[in-house]
Every structure is written in C-alpha cells, then in structure tokens.
XYZ file of C-alpha atoms in Angstrom:
452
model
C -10.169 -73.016 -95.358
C -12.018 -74.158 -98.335
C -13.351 -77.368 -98.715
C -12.023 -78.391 -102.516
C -13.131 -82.318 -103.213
C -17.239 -82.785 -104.204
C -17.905 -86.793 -104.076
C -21.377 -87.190 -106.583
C -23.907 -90.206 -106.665
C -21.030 -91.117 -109.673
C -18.208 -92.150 -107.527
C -19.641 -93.990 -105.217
C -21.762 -96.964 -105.967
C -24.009 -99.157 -103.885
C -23.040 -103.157 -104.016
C -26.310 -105.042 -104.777
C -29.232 -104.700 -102.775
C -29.434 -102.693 -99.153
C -29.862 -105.119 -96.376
C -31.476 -104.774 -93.191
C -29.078 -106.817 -90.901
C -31.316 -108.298 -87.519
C -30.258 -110.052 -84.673
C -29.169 -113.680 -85.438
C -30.007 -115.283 -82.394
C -33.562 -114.486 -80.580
C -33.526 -111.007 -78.671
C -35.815 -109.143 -76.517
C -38.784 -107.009 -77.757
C -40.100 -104.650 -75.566
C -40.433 -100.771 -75.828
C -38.245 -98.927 -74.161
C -38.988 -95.556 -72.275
C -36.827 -92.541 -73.363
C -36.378 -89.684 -71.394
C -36.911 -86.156 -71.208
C -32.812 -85.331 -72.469
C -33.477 -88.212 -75.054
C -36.542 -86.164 -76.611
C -34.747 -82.944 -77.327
C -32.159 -84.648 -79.504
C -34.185 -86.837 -81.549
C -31.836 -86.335 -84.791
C -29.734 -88.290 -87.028
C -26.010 -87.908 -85.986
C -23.394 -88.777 -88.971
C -19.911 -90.381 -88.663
C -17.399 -91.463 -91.000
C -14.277 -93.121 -90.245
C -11.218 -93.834 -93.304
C -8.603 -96.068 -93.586
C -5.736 -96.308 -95.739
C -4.309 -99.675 -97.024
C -1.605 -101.287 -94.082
C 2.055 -100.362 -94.966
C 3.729 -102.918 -96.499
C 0.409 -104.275 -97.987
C -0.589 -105.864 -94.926
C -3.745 -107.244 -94.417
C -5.724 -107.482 -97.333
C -9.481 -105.066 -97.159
C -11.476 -106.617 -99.765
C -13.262 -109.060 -96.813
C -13.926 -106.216 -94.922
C -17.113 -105.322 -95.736
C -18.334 -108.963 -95.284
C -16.067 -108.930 -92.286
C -18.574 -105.539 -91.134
C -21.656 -107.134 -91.618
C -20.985 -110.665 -89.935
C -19.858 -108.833 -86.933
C -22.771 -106.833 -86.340
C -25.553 -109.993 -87.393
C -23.760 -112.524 -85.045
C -22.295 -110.580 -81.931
C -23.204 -107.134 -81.683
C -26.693 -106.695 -82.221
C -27.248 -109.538 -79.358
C -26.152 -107.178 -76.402
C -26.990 -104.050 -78.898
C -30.400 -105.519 -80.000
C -32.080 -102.189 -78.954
C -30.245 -100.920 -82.314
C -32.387 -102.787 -84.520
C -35.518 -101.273 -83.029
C -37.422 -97.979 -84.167
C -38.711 -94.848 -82.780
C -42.377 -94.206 -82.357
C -43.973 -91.351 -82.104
C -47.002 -92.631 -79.016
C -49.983 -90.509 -79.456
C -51.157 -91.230 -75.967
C -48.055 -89.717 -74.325
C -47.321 -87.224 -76.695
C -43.421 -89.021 -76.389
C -40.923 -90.880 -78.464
C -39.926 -94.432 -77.278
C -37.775 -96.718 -78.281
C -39.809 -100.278 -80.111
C -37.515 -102.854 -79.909
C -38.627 -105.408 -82.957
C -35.910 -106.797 -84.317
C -36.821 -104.860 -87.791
C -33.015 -104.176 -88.415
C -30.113 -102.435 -89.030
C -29.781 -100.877 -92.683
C -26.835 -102.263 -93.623
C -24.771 -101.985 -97.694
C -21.008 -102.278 -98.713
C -19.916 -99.993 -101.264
C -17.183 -99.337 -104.124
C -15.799 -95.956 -105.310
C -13.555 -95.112 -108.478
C -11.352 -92.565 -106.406
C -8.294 -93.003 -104.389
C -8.385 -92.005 -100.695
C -5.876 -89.112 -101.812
C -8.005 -87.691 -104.196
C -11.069 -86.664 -101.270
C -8.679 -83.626 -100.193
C -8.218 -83.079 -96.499
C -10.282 -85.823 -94.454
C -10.195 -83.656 -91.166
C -12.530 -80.839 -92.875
C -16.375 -82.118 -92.666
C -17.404 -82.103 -95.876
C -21.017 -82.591 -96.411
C -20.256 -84.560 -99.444
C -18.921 -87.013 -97.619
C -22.704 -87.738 -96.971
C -22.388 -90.133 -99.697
C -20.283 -92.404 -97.436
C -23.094 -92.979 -95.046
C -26.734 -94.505 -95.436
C -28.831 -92.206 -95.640
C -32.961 -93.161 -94.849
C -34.963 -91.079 -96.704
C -36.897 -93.469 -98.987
C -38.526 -94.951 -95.850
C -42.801 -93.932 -95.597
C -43.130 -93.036 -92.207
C -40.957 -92.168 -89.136
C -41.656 -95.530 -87.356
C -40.576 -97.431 -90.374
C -36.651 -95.537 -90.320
C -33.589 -97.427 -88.464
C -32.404 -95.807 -86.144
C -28.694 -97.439 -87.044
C -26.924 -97.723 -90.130
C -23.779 -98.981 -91.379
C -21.955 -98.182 -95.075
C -18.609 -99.942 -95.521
C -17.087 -98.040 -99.051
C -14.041 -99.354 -100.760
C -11.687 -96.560 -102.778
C -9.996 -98.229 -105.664
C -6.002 -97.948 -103.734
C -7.495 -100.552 -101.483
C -8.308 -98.128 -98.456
C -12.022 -97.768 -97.091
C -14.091 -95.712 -95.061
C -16.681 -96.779 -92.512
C -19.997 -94.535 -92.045
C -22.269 -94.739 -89.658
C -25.793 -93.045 -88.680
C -27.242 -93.543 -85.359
C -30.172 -91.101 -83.794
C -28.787 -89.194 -80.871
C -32.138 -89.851 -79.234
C -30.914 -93.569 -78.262
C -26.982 -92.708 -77.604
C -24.754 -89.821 -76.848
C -21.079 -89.422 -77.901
C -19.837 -91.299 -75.415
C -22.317 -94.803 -75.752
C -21.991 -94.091 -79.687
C -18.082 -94.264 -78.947
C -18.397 -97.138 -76.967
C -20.005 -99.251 -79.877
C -18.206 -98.150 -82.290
C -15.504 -99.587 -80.565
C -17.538 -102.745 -79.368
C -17.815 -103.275 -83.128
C -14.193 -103.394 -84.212
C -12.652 -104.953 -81.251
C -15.485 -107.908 -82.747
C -14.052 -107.346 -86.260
C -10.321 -108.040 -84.818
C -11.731 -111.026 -83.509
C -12.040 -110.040 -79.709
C -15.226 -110.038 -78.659
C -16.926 -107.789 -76.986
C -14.825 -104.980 -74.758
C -18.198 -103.539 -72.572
C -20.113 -106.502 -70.832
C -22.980 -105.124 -69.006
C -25.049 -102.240 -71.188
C -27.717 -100.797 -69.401
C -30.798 -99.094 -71.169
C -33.058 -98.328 -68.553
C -33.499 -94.624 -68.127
C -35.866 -94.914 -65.271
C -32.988 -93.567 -63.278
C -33.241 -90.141 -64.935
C -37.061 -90.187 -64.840
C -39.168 -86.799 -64.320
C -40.194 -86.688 -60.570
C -44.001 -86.680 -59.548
C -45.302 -83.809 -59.453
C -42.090 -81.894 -61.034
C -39.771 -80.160 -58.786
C -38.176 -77.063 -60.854
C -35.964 -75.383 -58.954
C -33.803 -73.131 -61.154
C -34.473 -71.079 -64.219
C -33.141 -73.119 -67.064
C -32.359 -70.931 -69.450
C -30.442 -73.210 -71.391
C -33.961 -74.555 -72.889
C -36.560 -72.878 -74.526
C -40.418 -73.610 -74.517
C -40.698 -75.730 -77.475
C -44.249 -73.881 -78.373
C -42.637 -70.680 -78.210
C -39.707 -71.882 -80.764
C -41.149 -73.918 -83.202
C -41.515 -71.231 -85.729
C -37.686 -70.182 -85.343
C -35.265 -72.292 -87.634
C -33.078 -74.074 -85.263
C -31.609 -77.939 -85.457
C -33.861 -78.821 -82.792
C -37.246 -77.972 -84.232
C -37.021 -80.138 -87.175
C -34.893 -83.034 -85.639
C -35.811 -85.797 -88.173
C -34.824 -84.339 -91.370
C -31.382 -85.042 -92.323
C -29.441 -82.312 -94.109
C -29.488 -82.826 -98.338
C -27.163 -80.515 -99.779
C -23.880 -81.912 -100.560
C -22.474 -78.419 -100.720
C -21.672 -76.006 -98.207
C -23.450 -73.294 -99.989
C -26.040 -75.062 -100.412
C -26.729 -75.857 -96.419
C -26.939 -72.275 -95.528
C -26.107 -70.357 -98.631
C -25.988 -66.716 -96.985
C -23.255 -68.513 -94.326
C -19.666 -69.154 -94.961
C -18.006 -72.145 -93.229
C -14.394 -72.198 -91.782
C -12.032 -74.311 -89.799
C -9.966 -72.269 -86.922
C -6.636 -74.195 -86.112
C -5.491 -73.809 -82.782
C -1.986 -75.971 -81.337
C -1.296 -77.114 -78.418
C 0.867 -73.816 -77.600
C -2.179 -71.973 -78.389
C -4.321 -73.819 -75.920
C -1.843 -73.298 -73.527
C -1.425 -69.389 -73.935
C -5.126 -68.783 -73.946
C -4.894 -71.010 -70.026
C -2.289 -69.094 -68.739
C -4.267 -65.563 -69.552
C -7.235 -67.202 -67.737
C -5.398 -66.269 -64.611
C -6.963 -69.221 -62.747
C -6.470 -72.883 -62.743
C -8.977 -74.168 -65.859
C -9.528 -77.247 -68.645
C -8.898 -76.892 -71.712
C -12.214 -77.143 -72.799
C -12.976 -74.527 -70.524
C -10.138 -72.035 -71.861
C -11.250 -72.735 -75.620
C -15.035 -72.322 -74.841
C -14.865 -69.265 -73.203
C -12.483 -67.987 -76.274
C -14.931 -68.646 -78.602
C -17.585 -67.531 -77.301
C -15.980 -64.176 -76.954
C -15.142 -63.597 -80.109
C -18.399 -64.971 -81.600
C -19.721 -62.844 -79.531
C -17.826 -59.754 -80.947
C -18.696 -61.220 -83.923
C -22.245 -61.249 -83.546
C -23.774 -58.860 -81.352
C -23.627 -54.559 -81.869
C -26.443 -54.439 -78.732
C -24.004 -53.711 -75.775
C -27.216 -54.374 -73.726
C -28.319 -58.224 -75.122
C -27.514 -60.971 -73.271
C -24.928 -63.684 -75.211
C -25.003 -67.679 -74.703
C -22.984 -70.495 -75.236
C -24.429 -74.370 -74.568
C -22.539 -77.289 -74.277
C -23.240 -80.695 -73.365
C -22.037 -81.564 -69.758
C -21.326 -85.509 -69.054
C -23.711 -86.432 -65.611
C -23.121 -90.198 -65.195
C -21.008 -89.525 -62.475
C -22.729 -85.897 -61.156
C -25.719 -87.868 -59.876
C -26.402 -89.227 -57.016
C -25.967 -92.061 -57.060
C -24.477 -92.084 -60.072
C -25.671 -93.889 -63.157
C -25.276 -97.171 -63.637
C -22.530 -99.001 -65.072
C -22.791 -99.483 -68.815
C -25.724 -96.666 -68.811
C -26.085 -96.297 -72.584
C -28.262 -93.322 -73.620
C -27.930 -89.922 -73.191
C -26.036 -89.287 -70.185
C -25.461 -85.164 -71.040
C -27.420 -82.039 -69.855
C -27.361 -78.943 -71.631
C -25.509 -76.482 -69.253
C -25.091 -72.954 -70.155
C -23.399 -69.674 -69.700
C -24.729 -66.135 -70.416
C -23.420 -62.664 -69.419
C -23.871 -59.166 -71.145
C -22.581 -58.551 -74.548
C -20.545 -55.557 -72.759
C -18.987 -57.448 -70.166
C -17.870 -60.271 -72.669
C -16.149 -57.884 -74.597
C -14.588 -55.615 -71.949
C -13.930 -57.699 -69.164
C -11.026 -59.498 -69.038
C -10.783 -63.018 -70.154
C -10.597 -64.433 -66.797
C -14.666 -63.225 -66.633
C -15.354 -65.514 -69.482
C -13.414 -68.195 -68.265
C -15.290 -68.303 -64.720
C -18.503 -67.721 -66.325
C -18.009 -71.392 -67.960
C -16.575 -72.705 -64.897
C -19.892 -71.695 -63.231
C -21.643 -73.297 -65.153
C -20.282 -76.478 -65.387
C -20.330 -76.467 -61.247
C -23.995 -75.699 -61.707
C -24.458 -79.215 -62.813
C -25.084 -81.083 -59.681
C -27.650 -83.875 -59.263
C -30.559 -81.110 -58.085
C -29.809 -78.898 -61.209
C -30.090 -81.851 -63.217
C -33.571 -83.311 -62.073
C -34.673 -79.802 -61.783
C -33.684 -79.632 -66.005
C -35.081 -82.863 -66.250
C -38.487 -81.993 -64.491
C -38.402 -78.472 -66.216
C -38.597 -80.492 -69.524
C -41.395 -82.369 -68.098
C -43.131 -79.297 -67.761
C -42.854 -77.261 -70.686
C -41.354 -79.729 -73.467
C -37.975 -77.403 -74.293
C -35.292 -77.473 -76.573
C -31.851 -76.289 -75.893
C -31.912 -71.988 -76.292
C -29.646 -72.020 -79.658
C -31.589 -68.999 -80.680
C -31.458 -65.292 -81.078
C -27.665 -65.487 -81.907
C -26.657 -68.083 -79.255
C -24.957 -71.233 -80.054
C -24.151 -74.815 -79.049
C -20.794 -76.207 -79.037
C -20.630 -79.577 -79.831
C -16.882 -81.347 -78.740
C -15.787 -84.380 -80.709
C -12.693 -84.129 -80.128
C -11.743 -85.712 -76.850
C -14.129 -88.871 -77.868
C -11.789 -92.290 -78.663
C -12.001 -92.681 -82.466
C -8.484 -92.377 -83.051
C -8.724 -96.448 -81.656
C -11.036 -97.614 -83.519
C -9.348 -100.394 -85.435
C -11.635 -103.434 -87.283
C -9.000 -105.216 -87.776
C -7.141 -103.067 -90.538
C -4.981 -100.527 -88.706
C -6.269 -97.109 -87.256
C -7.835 -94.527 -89.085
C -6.896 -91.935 -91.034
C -9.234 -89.906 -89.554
C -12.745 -89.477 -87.864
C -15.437 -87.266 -87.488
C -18.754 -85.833 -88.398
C -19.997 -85.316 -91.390
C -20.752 -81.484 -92.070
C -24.710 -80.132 -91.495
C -26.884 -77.299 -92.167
C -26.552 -76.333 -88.679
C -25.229 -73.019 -87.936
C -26.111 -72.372 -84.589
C -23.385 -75.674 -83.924
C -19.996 -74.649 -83.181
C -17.732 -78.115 -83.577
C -14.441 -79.250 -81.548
C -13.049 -81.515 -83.659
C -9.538 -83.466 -83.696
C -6.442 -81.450 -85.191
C -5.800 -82.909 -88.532
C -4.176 -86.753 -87.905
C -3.156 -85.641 -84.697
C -6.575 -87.435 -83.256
C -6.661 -85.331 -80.131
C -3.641 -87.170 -79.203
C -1.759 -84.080 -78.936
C -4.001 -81.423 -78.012
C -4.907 -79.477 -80.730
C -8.106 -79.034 -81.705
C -9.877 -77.359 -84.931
C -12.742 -75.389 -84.293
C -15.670 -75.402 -87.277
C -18.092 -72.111 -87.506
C -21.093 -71.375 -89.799
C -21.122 -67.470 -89.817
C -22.779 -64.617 -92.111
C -20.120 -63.290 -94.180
C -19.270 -60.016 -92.650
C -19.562 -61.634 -89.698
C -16.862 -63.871 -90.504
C -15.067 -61.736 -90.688
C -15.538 -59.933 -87.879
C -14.841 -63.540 -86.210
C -11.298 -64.504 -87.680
C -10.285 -61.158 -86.615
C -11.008 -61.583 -83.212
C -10.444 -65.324 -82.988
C -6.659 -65.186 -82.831
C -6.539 -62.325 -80.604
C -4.802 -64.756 -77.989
C-alpha cells in the first residue's frame, strides 16, 4: 500500500514565534529518579491526532489552538509539572533522570494551505506527517530539549490535527494515553479525569546486590550492541527523512489489513483458548520469520512490551505514570516455526507472557542493573509495538472525535506496528499491521502473511 500525499516545509507554516508553555501556578522542582526500563527507551515517541470540521458546522475550530495552549499553562502542567522538566544525562551515575525546572513545554499553533482530504489515507504513518509535530532539533545540548511538545495545525476546510512528542523515557503508551486524554477532557471544559499521578519509580528499583535469576534474552549487553544499528542505540535522534525511501532506502514499507473474521480464523486454528494479540503475534512472527531466515538452525525472536502494573506484587500504585512495560520475549528454532503447527507459535507467546511474574520482572530489572541492556531487536529479530488497543479513538478537545490517530512513521525497521484498522479505531477489531522489510523479502512476507 503506497503512501501517495508528501506534506513539505511549504504547506505548513508556523504561527509567530514557538513558545515554551510553563506551569502557571508554582510547582515542584526536584529530580526525579528513572529506572532501569525507563533507560532503555530514552527516545522521542511521535503522535498525531486529526479532526475534521463538526457536521453541520458545529463548533467553530479557529479558538482551538488558543483553546490548546490555555489548557495545558493553567491545568495540566500543575499535576503534569514533571512534563516541563528535562532529561540529564548525570555523569556520576552514568543514568538519565528526570530535572524537574519548570523550563517548559515547546508549544506553536500552526496553519496549512491543504484540505484534510487532500493528505490521502490518515491511517497509513506517513513520515511526512512529521511536519505536524514539533520537532527539537535546533536545541544545543540534550539537557536543554523538552521532553513534551504540542503542535496544534489548522487545514484551510476548518479541520485540524493535534501532534504531540513526548520521550518514552518519562511515559509509556498507556500514561501517554492517559494525558492525552487528561488534556482534552480540560479542553471540553471538565477538568481533570485522573486525580492522583504517581511518579515515583522507587517501587521498580534495582535490588541490592542484584538478584538475576533468569537468562533474559530479551536484552542485549548494551557494550556488545552499540556498534549494530538498532532504534535503541541511538535513542535521541529523531528520524529526518520525510520519505519512506529515504528512512531505510534498501527497505520497502507496507500495511497488512487483517478484519475481524481474519482475527478470528487465525484463533480458531490456534487450537487453544488465546487473545487476540496473542493469535496475531504469533502469525507474524511466523511468517516474518519465513520471510527472513534460510538457516533452519538460527534461533528467531519476537519482543513485545508486556503491561506489569498489575503483575507485581504488590502491584503498582494507583496513577503510576512511567513506564509500567517489560520487554518479554519468545524464541524457538527457525525449523520449528515453520513446520510446526501454528498452535506451537501460539503457546510459545503464551509462555512468554506467563513468564512475566513479579520475580521475572525484578530479575529483568536487576539484570539491567547489571549489564546496562537494550531490548535484543538484532540479528533479524524484531519488536512489535501495539497501538492499537490504546484509547485515542476518545480523545475529544472539545471538537468531536478524531478522524484518526497514530504514530507517525520512523526509520525503524526492526519495529513491527499494530495499529487501528482504518476509522474503525480498534472499535471493531481489526487491526493493520506496518512492516519495514528488504525487498525480496517482502515479498517473501506478503506471501506468507495471508496464509491463514
């Protein structure tokens, strides 16, 4: 599925001068202590969210912007004031934390010449669409760049798109979710919809001395990867190309449809009671596998992010926002992928989802401790990132839901996305799945993808 609608530095243009948007009312500084799952995804995470005018003309956008930026001054960046902070590198610990100064949230509204029916189909991530968010490269030094910011653009029939870019370092999907929708619940003029937020990561601290009691290999020594490309060894640099050929230009990027009757066949020839998630996850990584590998003998992967606020013991606390995820993974023999039936792929995912207990966690955690790891997307494994069970399809400022909302497309090919089926939202259950793959391998994919 090609992607057939460039946006250019012409069609979209800034309104007067960038702000940085602080606090209005006196907040707390302190520095905050990030944890060992907070340091291994220390990158920039890019959303963008469009609206089309209200039917019937409805409420009028052009205050929206304004509308934006109010919101954030006066009400959310009191209980979100950690937002306005910025990262530091400390020498002394050899760790990022969290500074929170007040120093802002880059903030700027917007205007573009096209029509929201002119940017072709929203659901595709188009890296283009990079243009619709803030981007922070003219700042010096790391400790100078927000960690948050916010670009409200207006299309000339009246609709408008929201972008955001937050550093998965200081939330995960779910707490990013979660403010997103703090924010336009404010913009509709309710308030706030979370009351207690809870930053303290202390709970999920390294234990003294470490305790590793499992092998881990969903990470990899970071000093034995930082000369491989991957995402994870260069987390800070967001991606420049506003092509797709220019990301990876020896990859070719497509989105795999699959319907809710899809979904449903591929559970049913699981032969055992499964999510989803699991069914889809298990499909893919099959046929990436196929795909990928011609070494019966090598060992496949796929990682995925595993939610453990309430896997721990005791669990997290309430309002725990930061990044409440540990890598899990599942690996099996490139021959046994392909020749076993699908119910072996589908139990090697349930496996190791169960894996994730409180122990296996701490055990991660302290293993990170240890030997300061990134998650193993190399040598032909892969991560798959799911967006699409996370809320957007509420997120209303006031205006009417969106369009549509997602990422906005990377130069990461070891990333395999779950994203919402076209306006369906997730509401439904379909989901669209979006690979980076060599060419003949591609190919070698789509053949094997629909064999459902």
């Amino acid at each position: 599925m090609e992607i057939s609608v460039s946006i250019t530095d012409n069609d979209v243009r800034k309104g007067g001068i960038v702000s940085l948007v602080s606090p209005r009312n006196p907040t707390p500084t302190k520095t905050v202590y990030l944890s060992n799952i907070d340091q291994t995804v220390a990158f920039p995470v890019q959303t963008v969210f469009f609206y089309e005018v209200p039917p019937g003309g409805g409420i009028p956008t052009f205050d929206v912007t304004e509308r934006v930026r109010i919101s954030v001054s006066e009400v959310l960046l009191i209980p979100y004031y950690f937002m306005a902070g910025r990262l530091n590198f400390n020498l002394q610990t050899k760790r990022l934390e969290l500074v929170c100064n007040n120093a802002g949230v880059l903030f700027v509204g917007a205007t573009s010449h096209l029509r929201l029916n002119e940017l072709g189909n929203l659901s595709l991530p188009n890296p283009s669409f990079r243009h619709l968010v803030l981007q922070t490269e003219g700042f010096e030094s790391f400790a100078e760049t927000p960690i948050f910011t916010i670009q409200v653009t207006r299309f000339k029939c009246g609709g408008f798109s929201i972008g955001f870019v937050t550093n998965h370092s200081i939330l995960d999907g779910r707490s990013a979710a979660e403010m997103f929708e703090n924010l336009a619940s404010i913009c509709r003029g309710e308030g706030m919809k979370t009351h207690e937020l809870n930053i303290d990561r202390s709970c999920i601290r390294a234990r003294d001395p470490p305790q590793i009691k499992f092998k881990h290999t969903e990470y990899t020594k970071l000093a034995e990867a930082t000369s491989l490309a991957s995402s994870f060894t260069s987390p800070i640099q967001p991606p420049t190309s506003t092509t797709l050929t220019g990301l990876l230009p020896d990859h070719e990027f497509r989105m795999f449809s699959f319907n809710p009757d899809m979904i449903r066949c591929l559970k049913e020839k699981a032969m055992t009671k499964c999510s989803s998630f699991e069914a889809i996850v298990a499909h893919i990584w099959r046929a990436r596998t196929k795909a990928i590998f011609d070494n019966l003998d090598e060992i496949s992967s796929v990682l995925f992010a595993v939610d453990i606020r309430s896997r721990m013991s005791p669990p997290l606390p309430q309002g725990f926002s930061g990044n409440a995820v540990i890598t899990a993974s599942a690996s099996a023999k490139v021959a046994d992928l392909g020749e076993k039936p699908f119910s072996f792929c589908v139990e090697m995912v349930k496996e190791a989802i169960e894996r994730v207990t409180d122990e296996y966690v701490r055990s991660g955690i302290d293993w990170l401790e240890v030997y300061k790891g990134m998650p193993s997307t190399l040598n032909g494994n892969f991560f798959l990132s799911a967006w699409w069970k996370l809320p957007f399809y509420e997120l209303d400022f006031g205006y009417g839901k969106p369009l549509y909302g997602g990422p906005v497309a990377g130069g990461m090919g070891e990333f395999v996305l779950l994203l919402s089926s076209g306006n369906d939202m997730g509401k439904r259950g379909g989901v669209n799945v979006w690979i980076a793959l060599e060419k003949d391998k591609m190919e070698r994919f789509s053949c094997h993808v629909f064999e459902i």
